[in-house]
PDB file of C-alpha atoms in Angstrom:
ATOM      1  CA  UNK G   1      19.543  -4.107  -4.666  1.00 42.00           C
ATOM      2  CA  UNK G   2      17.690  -4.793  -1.776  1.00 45.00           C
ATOM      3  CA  UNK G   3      14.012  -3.760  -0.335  1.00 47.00           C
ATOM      4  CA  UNK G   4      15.525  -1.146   1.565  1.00 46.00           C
ATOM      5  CA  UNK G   5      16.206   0.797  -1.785  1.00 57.00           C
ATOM      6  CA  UNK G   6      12.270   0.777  -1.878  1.00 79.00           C
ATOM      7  CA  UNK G   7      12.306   3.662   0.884  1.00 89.00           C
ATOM      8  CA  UNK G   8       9.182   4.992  -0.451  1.00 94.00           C
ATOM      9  CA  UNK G   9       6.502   2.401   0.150  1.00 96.00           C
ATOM     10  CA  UNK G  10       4.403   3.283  -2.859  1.00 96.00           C
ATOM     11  CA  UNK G  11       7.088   2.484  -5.175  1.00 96.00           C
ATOM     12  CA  UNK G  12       7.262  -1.027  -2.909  1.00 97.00           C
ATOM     13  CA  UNK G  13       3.987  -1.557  -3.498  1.00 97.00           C
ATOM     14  CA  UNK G  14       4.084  -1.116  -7.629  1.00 97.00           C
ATOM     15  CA  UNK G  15       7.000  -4.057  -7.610  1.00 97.00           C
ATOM     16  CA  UNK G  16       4.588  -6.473  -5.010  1.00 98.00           C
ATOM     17  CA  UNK G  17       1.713  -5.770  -7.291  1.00 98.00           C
ATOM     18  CA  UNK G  18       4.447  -7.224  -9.875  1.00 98.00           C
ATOM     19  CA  UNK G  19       5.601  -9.934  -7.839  1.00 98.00           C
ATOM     20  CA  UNK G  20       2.714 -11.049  -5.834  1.00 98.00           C
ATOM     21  CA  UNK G  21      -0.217 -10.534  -8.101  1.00 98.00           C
ATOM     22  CA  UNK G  22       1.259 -10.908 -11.701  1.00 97.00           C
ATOM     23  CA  UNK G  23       4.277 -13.276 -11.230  1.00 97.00           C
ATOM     24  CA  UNK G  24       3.267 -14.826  -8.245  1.00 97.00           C
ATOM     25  CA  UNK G  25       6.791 -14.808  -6.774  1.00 97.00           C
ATOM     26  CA  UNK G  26       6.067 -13.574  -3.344  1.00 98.00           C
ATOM     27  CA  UNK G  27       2.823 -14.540  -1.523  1.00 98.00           C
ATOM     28  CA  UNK G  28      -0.006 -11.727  -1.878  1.00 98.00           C
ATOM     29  CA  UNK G  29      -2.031 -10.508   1.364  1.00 98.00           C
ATOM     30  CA  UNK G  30      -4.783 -12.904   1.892  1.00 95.00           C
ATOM     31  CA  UNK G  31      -7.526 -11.284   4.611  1.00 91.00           C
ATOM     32  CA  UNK G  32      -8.886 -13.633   7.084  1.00 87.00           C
ATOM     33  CA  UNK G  33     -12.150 -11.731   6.567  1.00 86.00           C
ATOM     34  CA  UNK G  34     -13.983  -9.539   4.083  1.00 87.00           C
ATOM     35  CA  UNK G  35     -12.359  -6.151   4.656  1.00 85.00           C
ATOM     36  CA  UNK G  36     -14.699  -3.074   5.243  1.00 88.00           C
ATOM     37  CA  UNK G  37     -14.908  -1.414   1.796  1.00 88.00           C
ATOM     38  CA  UNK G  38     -14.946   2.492   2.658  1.00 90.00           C
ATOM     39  CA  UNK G  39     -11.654   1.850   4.658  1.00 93.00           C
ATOM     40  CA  UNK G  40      -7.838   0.409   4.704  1.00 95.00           C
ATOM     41  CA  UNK G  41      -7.006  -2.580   6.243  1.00 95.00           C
ATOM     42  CA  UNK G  42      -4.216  -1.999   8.179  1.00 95.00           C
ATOM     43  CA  UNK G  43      -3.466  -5.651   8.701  1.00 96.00           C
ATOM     44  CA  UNK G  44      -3.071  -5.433   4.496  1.00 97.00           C
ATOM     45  CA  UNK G  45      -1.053  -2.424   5.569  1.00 97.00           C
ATOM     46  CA  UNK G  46       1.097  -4.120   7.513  1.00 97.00           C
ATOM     47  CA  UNK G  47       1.729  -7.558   5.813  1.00 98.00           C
ATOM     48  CA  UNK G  48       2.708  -4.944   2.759  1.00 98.00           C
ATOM     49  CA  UNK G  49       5.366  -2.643   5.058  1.00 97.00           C
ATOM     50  CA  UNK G  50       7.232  -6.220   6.402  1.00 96.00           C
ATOM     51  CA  UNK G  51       7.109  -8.453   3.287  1.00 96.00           C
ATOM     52  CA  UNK G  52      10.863  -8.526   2.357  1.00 95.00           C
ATOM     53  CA  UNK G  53      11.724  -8.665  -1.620  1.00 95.00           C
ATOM     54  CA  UNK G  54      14.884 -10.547  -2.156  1.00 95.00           C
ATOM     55  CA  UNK G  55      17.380  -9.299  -4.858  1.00 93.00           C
ATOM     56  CA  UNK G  56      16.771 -12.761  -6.898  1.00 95.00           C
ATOM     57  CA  UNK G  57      12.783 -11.379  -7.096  1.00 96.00           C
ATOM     58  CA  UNK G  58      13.770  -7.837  -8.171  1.00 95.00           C
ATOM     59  CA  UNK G  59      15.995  -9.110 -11.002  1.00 95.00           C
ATOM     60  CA  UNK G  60      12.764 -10.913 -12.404  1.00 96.00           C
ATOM     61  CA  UNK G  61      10.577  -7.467 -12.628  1.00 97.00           C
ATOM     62  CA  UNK G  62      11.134  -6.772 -16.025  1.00 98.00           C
ATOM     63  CA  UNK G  63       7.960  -4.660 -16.197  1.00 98.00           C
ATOM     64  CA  UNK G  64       5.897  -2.658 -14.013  1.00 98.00           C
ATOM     65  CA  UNK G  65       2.325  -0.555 -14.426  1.00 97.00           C
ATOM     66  CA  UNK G  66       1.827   2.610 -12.492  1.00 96.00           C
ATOM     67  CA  UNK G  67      -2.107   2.612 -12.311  1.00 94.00           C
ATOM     68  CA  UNK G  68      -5.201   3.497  -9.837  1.00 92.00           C
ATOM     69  CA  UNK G  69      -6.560  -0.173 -10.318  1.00 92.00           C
ATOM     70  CA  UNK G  70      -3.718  -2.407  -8.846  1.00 96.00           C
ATOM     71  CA  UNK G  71      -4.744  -5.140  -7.344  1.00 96.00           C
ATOM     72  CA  UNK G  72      -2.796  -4.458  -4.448  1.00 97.00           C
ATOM     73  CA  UNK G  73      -4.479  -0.874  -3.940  1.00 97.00           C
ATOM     74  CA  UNK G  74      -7.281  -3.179  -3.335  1.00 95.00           C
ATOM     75  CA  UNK G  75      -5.576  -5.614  -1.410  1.00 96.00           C
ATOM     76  CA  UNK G  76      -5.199  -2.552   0.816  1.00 97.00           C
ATOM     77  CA  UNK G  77      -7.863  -0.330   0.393  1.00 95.00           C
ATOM     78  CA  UNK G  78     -11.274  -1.904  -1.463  1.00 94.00           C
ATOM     79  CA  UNK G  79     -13.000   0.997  -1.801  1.00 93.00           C
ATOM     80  CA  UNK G  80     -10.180   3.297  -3.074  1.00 93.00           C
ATOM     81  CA  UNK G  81     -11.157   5.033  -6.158  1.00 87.00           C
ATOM     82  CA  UNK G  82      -7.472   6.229  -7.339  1.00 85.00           C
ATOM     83  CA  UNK G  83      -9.060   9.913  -7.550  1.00 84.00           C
ATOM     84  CA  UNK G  84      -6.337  10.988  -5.290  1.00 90.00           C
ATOM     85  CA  UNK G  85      -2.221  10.165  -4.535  1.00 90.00           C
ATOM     86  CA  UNK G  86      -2.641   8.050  -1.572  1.00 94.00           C
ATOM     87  CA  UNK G  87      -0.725   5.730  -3.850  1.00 96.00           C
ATOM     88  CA  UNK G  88       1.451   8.083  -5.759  1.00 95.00           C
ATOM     89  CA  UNK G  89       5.191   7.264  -5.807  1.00 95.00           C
ATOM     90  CA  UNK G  90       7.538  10.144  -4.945  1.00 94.00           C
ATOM     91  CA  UNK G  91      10.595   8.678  -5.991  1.00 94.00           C
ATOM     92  CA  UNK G  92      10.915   6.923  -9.508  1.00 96.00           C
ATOM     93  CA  UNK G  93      14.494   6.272  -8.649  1.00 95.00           C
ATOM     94  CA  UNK G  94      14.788   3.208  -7.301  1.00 95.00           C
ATOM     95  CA  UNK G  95      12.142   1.683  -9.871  1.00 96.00           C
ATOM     96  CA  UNK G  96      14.028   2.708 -13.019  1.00 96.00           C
ATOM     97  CA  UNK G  97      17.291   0.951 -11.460  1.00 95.00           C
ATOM     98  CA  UNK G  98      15.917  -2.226 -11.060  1.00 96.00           C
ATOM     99  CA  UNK G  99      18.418  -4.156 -12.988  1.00 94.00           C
ATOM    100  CA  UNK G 100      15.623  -6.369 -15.927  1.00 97.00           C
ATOM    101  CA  UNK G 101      13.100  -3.393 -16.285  1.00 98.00           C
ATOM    102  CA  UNK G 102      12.338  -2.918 -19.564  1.00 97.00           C
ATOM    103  CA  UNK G 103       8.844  -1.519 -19.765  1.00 98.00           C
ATOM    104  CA  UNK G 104       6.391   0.616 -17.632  1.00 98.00           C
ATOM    105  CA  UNK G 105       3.024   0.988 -18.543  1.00 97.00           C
ATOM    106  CA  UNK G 106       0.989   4.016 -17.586  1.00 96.00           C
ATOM    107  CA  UNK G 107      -2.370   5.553 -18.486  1.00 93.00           C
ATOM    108  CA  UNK G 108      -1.489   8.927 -17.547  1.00 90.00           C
ATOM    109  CA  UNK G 109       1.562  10.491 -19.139  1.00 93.00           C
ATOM    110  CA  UNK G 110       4.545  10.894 -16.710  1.00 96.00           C
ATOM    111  CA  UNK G 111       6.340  13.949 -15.629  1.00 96.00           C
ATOM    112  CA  UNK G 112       8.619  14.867 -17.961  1.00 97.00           C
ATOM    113  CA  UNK G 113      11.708  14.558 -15.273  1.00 97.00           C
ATOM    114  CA  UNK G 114      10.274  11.061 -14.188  1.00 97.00           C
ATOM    115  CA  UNK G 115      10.104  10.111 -17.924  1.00 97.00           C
ATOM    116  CA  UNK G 116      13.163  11.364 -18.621  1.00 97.00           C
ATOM    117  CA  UNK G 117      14.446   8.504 -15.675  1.00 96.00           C
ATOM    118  CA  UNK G 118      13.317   5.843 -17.549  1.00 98.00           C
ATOM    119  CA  UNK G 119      14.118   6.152 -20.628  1.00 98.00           C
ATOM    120  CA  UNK G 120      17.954   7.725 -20.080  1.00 97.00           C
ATOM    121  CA  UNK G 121      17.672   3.993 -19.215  1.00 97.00           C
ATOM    122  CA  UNK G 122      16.169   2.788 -21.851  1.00 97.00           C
ATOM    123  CA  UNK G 123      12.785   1.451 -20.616  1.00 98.00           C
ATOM    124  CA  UNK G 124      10.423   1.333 -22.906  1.00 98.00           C
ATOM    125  CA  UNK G 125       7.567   3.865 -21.274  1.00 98.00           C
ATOM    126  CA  UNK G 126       3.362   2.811 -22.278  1.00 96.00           C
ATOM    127  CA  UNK G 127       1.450   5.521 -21.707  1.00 90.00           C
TER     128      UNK G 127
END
């Protein structure tokens, strides 16, 4: 599995929040300056889009959280209040075939087609 399985960026973004903010794997977007609050820095934006995850990273995700208050929402947008889906995933997919997922944590119950992708799997779903 590669990044390019990742096709929708939002689901990208749930495995960096994984590997850059919790694990540490991959290096997370440092700004060279405070970022204005009310608005998304596209050079967070960008760093984001090109960082490449290699398959040896993937295969250590063996959880992920789907929730408004990522760090990396931040990393991107401070002043984002996860009221709306600027963040929401579209495809689940790719995420439940990552090959060590075992759990996803969620506040928010899932759809019951998305949930139904996980556990057919048998990840563990937190909600």
């Amino acid at each position: 599995m590669t990044t390019t399985v990742l096709d929708d960026f939002n689901a990208k973004l749930v495995v960096l929040e994984t590997l850059c903010h919790d694990l540490e794997i991959l290096p997370a977007y440092m700004p060279e300056s405070d970022p204005e609050w009310d608005r998304i820095d596209e050079s967070a934006l960008a760093y984001y889009r090109a960082l490449v995850i290699p398959d040896e990273a993937l295969a250590q995700v063996t959880a992920l959280t789907f929730d408004g208050g990522l760090q990396i929402y931040q990393d991107i947008w401070p002043g984002w209040d996860g009221e709306d889906d600027y963040f929401g995933i579209r495809d689940h997919a790719p995420l439940a075939g990552l090959p060590a997922l075992h759990t996803v944590w969620t506040p928010d119950p899932l759809p019951a087609e998305v949930r139904a992708l996980y556990t057919d799997r048998g990840i563990t779903i937190e909600d």
